[in-house]
Coordinates of C-alpha atoms and ligand atoms in Angstrom, one line a residue:
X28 CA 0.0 0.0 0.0
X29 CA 2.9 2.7 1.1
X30 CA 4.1 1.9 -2.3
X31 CA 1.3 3.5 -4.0
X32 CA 0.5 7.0 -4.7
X33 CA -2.3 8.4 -2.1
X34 CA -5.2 9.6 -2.7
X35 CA -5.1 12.3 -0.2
X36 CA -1.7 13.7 1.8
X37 CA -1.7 15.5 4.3
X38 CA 1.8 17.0 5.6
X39 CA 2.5 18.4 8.7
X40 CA -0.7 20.1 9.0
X41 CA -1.3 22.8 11.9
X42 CA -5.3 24.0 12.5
X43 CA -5.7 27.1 14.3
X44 CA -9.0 28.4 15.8
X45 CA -9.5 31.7 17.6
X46 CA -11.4 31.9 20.7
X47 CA -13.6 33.8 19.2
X48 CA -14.7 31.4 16.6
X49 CA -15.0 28.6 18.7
X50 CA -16.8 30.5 22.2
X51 CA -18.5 33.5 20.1
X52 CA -15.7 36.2 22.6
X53 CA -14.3 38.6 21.1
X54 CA -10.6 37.8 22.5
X55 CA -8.5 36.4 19.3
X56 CA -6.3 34.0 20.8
X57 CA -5.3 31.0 18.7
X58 CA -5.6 27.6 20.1
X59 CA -4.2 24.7 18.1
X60 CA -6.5 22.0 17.5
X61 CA -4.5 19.8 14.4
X62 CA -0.8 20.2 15.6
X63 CA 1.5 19.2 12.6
X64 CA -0.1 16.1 11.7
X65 CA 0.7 14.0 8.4
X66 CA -1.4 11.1 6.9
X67 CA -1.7 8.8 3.4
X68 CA -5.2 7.9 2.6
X69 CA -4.7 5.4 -0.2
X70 CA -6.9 4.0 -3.0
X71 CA -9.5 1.3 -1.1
X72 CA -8.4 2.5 2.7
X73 CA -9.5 2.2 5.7
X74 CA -8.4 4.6 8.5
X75 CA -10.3 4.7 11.4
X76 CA -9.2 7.9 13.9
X77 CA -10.0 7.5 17.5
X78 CA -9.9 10.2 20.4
X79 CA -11.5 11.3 23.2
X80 CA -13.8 14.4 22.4
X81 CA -12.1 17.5 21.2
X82 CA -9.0 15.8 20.9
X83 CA -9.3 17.3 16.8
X84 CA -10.4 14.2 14.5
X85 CA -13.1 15.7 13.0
X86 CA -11.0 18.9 12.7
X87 CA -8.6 17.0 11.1
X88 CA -11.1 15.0 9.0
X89 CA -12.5 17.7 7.6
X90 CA -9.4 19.3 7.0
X91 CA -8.7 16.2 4.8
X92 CA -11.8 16.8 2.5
X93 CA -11.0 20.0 2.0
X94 CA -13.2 21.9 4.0
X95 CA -10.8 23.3 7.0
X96 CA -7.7 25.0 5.4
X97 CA -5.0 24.2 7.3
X98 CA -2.8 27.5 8.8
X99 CA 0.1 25.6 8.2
X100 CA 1.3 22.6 6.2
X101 CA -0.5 21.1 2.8
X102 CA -3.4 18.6 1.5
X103 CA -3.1 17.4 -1.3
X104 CA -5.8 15.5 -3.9
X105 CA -3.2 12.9 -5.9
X106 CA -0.1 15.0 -5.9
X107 CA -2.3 18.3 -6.5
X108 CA -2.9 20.7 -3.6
X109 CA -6.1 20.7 -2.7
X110 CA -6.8 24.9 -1.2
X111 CA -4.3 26.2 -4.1
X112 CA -6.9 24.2 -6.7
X113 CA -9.5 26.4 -4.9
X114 CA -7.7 29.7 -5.0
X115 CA -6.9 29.7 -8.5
X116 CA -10.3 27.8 -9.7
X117 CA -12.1 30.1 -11.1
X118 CA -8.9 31.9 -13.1
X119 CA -9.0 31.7 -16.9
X120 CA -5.8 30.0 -17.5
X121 CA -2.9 32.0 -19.1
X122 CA -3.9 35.0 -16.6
X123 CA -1.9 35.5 -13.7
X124 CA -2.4 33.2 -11.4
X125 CA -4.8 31.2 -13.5
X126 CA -3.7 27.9 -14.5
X127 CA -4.6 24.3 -15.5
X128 CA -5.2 21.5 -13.3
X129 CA -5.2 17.9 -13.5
X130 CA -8.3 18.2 -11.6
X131 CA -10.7 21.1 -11.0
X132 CA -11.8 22.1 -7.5
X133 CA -15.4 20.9 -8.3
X134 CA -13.8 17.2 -8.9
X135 CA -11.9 17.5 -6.3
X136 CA -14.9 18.5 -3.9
X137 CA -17.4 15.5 -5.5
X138 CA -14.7 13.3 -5.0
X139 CA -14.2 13.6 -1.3
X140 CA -17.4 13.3 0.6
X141 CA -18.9 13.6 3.8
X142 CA -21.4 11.6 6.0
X143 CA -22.5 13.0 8.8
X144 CA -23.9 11.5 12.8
X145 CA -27.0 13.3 11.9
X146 CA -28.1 12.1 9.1
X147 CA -31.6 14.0 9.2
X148 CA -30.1 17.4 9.4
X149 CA -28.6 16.6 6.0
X150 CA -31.2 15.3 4.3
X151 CA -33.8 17.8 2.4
X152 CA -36.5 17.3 4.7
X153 CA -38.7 18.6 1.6
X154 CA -37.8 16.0 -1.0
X155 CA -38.4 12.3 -1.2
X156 CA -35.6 9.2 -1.1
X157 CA -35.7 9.1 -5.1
X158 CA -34.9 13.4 -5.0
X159 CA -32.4 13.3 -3.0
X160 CA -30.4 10.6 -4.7
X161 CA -31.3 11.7 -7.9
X162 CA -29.3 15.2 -7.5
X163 CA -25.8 13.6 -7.4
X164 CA -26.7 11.8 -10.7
X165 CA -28.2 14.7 -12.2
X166 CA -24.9 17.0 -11.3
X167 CA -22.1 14.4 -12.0
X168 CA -24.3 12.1 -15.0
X169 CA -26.1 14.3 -16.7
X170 CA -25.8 11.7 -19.7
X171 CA -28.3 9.5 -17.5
X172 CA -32.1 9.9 -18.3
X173 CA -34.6 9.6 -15.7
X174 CA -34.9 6.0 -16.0
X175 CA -31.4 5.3 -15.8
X176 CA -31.3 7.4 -12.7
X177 CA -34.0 5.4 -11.3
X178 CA -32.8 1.9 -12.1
X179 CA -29.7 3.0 -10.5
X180 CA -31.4 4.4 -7.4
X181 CA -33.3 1.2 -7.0
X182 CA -30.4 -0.9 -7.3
X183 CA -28.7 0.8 -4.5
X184 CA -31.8 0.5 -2.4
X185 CA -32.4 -3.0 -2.9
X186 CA -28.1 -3.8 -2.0
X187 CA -29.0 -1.9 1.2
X188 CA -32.0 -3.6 2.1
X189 CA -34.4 -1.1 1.9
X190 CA -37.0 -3.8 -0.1
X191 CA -39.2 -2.8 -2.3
X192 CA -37.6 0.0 -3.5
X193 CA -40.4 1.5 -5.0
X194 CA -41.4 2.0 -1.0
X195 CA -38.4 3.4 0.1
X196 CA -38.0 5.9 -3.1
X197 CA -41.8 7.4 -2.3
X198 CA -40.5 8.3 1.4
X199 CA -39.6 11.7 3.5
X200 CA -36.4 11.2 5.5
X201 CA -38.9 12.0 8.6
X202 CA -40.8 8.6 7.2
X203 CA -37.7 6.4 8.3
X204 CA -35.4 5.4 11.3
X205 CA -32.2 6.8 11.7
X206 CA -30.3 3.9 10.4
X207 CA -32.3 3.9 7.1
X208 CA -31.5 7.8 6.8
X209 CA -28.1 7.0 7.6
X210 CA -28.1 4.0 4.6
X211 CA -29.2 7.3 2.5
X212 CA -26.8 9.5 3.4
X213 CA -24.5 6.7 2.3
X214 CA -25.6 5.8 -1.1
X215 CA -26.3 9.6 -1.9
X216 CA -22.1 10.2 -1.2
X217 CA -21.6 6.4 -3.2
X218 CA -23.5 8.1 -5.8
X219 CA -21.0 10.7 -6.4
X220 CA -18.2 8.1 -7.0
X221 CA -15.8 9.7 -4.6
X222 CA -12.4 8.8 -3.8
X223 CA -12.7 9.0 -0.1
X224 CA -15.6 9.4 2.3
X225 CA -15.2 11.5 5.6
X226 CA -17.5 9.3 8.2
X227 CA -17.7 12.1 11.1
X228 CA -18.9 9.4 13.8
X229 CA -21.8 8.4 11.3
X230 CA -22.9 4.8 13.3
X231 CA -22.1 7.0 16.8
X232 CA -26.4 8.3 17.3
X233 CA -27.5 4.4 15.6
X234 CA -28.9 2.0 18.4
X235 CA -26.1 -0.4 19.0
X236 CA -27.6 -3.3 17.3
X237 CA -27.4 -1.5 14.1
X238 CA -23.8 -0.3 14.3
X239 CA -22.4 -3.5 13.3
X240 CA -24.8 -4.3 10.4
X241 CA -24.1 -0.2 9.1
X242 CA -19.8 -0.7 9.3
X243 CA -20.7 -4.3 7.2
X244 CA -22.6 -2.5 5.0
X245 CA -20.2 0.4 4.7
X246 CA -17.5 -2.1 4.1
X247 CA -19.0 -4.0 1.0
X248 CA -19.9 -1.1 -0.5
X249 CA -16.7 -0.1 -0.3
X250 CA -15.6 -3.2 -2.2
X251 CA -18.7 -2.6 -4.4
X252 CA -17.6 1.0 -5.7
X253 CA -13.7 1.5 -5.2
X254 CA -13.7 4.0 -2.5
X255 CA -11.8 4.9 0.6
X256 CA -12.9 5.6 4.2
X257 CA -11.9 7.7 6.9
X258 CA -13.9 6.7 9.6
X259 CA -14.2 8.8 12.9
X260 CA -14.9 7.5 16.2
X261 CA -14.8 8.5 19.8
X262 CA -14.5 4.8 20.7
X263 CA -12.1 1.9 20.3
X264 CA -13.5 -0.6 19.8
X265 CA -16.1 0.2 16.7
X266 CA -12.9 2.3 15.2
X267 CA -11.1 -1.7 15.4
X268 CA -14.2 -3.8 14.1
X269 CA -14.0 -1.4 11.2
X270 CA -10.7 -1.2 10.4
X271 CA -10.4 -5.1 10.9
X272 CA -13.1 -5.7 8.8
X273 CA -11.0 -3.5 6.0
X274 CA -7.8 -4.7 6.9
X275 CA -6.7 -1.0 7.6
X276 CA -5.4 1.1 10.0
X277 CA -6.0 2.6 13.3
X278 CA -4.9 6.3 14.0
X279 CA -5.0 7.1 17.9
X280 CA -5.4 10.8 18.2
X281 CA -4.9 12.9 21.7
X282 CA -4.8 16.9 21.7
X283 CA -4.2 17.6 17.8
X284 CA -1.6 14.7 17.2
X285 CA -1.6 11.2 16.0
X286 CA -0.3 9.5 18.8
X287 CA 0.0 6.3 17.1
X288 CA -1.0 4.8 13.9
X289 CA -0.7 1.7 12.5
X290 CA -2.1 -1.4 10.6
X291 CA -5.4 -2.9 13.1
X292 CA -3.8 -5.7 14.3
X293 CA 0.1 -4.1 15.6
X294 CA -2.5 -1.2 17.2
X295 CA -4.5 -3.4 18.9
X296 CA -1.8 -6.8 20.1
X297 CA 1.5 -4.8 20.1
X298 CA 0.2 -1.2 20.8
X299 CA 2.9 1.3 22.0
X300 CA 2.0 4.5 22.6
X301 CA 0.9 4.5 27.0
X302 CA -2.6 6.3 25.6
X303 CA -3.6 3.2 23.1
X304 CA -2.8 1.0 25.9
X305 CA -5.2 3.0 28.3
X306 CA -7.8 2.8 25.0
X307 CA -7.2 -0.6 24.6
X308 CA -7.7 -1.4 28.8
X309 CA -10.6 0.4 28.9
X310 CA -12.1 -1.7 26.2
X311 CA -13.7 -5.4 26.2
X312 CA -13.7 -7.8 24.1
X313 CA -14.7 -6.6 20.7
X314 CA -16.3 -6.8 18.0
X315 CA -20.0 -7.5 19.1
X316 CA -22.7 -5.7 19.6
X317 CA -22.7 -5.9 22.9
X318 CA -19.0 -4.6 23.2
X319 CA -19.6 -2.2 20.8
X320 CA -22.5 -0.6 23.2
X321 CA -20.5 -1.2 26.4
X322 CA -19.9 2.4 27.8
X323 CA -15.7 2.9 28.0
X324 CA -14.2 2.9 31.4
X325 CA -10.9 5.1 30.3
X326 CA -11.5 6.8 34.1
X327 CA -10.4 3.4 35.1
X328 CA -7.5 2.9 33.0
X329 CA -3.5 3.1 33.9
X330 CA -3.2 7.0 34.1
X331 CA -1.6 9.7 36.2
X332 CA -4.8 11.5 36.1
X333 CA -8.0 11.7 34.5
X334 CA -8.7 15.3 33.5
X335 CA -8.0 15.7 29.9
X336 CA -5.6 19.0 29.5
X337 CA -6.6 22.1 28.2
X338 CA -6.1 22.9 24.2
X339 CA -5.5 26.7 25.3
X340 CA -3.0 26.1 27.8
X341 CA -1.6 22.7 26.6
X342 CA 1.3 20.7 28.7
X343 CA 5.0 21.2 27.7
X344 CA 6.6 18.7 25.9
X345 CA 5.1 15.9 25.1
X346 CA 1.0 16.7 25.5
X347 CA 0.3 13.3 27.2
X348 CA 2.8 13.5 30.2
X349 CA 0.5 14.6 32.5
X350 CA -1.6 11.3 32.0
X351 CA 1.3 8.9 31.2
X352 CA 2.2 6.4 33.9
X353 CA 5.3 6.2 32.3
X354 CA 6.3 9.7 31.9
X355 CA 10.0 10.6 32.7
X356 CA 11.6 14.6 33.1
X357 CA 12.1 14.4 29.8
X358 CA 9.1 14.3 28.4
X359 CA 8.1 17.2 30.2
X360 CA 10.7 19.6 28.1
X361 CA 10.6 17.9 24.4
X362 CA 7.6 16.9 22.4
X363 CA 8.3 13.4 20.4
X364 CA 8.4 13.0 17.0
X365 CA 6.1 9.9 15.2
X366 CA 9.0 6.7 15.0
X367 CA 8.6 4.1 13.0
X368 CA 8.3 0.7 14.8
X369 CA 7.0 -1.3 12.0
X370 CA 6.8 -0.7 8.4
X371 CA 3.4 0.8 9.1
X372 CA 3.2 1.0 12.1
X373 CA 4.5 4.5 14.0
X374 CA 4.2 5.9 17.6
X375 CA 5.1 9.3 18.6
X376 CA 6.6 8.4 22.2
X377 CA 10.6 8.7 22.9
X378 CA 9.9 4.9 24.3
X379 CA 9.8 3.6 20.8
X380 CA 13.9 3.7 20.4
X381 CA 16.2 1.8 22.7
X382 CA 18.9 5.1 22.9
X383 CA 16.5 7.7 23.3
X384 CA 17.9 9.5 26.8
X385 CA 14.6 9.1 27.9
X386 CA 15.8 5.7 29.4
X387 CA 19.1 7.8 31.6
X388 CA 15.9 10.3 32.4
X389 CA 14.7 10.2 36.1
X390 CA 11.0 9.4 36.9
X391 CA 8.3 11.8 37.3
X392 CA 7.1 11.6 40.6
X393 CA 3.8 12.7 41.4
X394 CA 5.0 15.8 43.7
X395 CA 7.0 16.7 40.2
X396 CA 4.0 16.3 38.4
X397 CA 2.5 18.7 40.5
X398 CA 4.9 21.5 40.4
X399 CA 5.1 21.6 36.8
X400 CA 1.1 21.6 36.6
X401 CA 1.4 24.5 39.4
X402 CA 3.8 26.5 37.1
X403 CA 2.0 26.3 34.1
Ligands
SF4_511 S1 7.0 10.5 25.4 FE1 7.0 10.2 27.6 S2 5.1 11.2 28.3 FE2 4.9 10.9 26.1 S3 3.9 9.0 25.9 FE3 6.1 8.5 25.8 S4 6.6 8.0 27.9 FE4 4.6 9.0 28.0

């Protein structure tokens, strides 16, 4: 997979937010919520990203579809970058700064789509099943008659379940269950034949006996239509059914950095970052409906402390030390970098190499802990 060309790059990415666009004030202080981060989404990959809230996966995701630009750092659409595209679209080439692309700005957007947790709220609530998934045909195939649009609706009704399809097409999204509108949501961004779908939590509001039967679904569609996902998810272990169910990777995020990332099964059996392994504690058995609804007990898990710190004010050094139970001086006054530990398979903890002089460094004791907290 590294060998190939990705779909979407993202390198060394920073996203800023002012306080006043995140709390309405009027103070402008800039608080980092993406902090540097790179990632490859390939052709037919998987990434699930996992985090406690706020720690900046949907920032980030979004960032990767093009719809946060980054205050630092690149994205790219294969090879091309992605906010440049949209600077310059627009520009008759030959004028200055006008130019041709590989691909326009408007392929770029219908070829990296979005589905949301709500699925209602972006839905028209004014048009039926067969309207809304006949827009993304009409826009992108406009070669396709109504028939054809039809026949095509139908037949993604009827691989979804939603039997007969004639039913289903006659409905308002306020005529069906949240799973159902969530199976819409789904086929109306398949319809658009994108490259890579953003799934912002999308099973998360679904009762938990549906959760597994929507990541199934998701995934043979996937092998269906040649996409890619990037699956978000506040939980562990639905962000390892899906990525096991791929065969892809899992991306551990905490305070605006990939922490860890790796293929499903090094994440999960030889996990090295000191935050996956509190994830992983906290987490039973997977990979059933029944773990997948079980409430995570991370308050229980191996930490220094619970209280997640604050994005304004974030620690020195490396962000986790005031949670780590293995946290040494050290990483109180430098920030790790993500090390390879696999082919795949990278952790961003000074651990992770034998001569780091994390291993000479003395032991943060708790009373240390507390000074440094105090000082800050
Ligand atoms: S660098 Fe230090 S504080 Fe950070 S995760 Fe590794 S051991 Fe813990």
């Amino acid at each position: 997979m590294s060998a190939d060309r990705p779909v979407v790059s993202l390198e060394d990415v920073r996203i800023e937010f002012t306080k006043s666009q995140l709390f309405g004030l009027a103070q402008d202080e800039r608080i980092t919520a993406v902090n540097d981060v790179s990632l490859d989404i390939y052709e037919n990959d998987v990434v699930a990203l996992v985090g406690e809230s706020g720690c900046g996966k949907t920032t980030l995701g979004k960032t990767a579809i093009g719809l946060n630009r980054p205050v630092g750092g690149s994205v790219e659409y294969r090879g091309q970058d992605v906010f440049e595209t949209k600077d310059r679209s627009g520009i008759p080439s030959g004028l200055l700064g006008g130019g041709d692309f590989e691909h326009s700005f408007s392929e770029i957007r219908r070829s990296l789509q979005i589905i949301h947790q709500d699925p209602e709220s972006s839905l028209d609530a004014n048009d039926t099943v067969e309207g809304i998934l006949a827009e993304p045909l009409k826009r992108w195939q406009p070669e396709l008659d109504r028939r054809d649009r039809r026949e095509r609706i139908y037949a993604f009704l009827d691989y979804v379940g939603m039997v007969p399809p004639k039913d289903f097409a006659d409905r308002y999204p306020h005529e069906m269950s949240g799973g159902q509108q969530q199976r819409i949501a789904l086929i109306r961004a398949l319809l658009m034949e994108p490259d890579l779908i953003l799934a912002d939590e999308a099973i998360s509001a679904l009762d938990v006996s549906l959760r597994v039967d929507m990541m199934d679904l998701m995934i043979d569609l996937q092998e269906a239509v040649n996409t890619s996902y990037l699956f978000i998810t506040h939980d562990i272990s639905t962000a390892r059914y899906m990525a096991e169910r791929a065969d892809g990777r899992i991306g551990v995020m905490y305070l605006g950095e990939i922490v860890e990332i790796g293929p499903v099964e090094e994440v999960t059996h030889n996990p090295q970052h000191p935050y996956t392994k509190a994830l992983l504690w906290a987490t039973p058995d997977m990979g059933s409906n029944e773990a997948l609804g079980r409430t995570q007990r991370l308050e229980d898990a191996p930490l220094r402390r619970l209280d997640i710190p604050d994005l304004e004010n974030p620690p020195s050094g490396c962000y986790f030390h005031t949670r780590c139970p293995e946290a040494r001086t050290v990483c109180t006054e430098h920030a790790p970098k993500p090390t390879p530990v696999g082919e795949t398979h990278e952790v961003s903890c000074f651990r992770a190499r034998d001569d780091h002089d994390y291993w000479e460094s003395e032991e943060l004791s708790e009373d240390a802990e507390m000074e440094i907290s105090d000082r800050r």
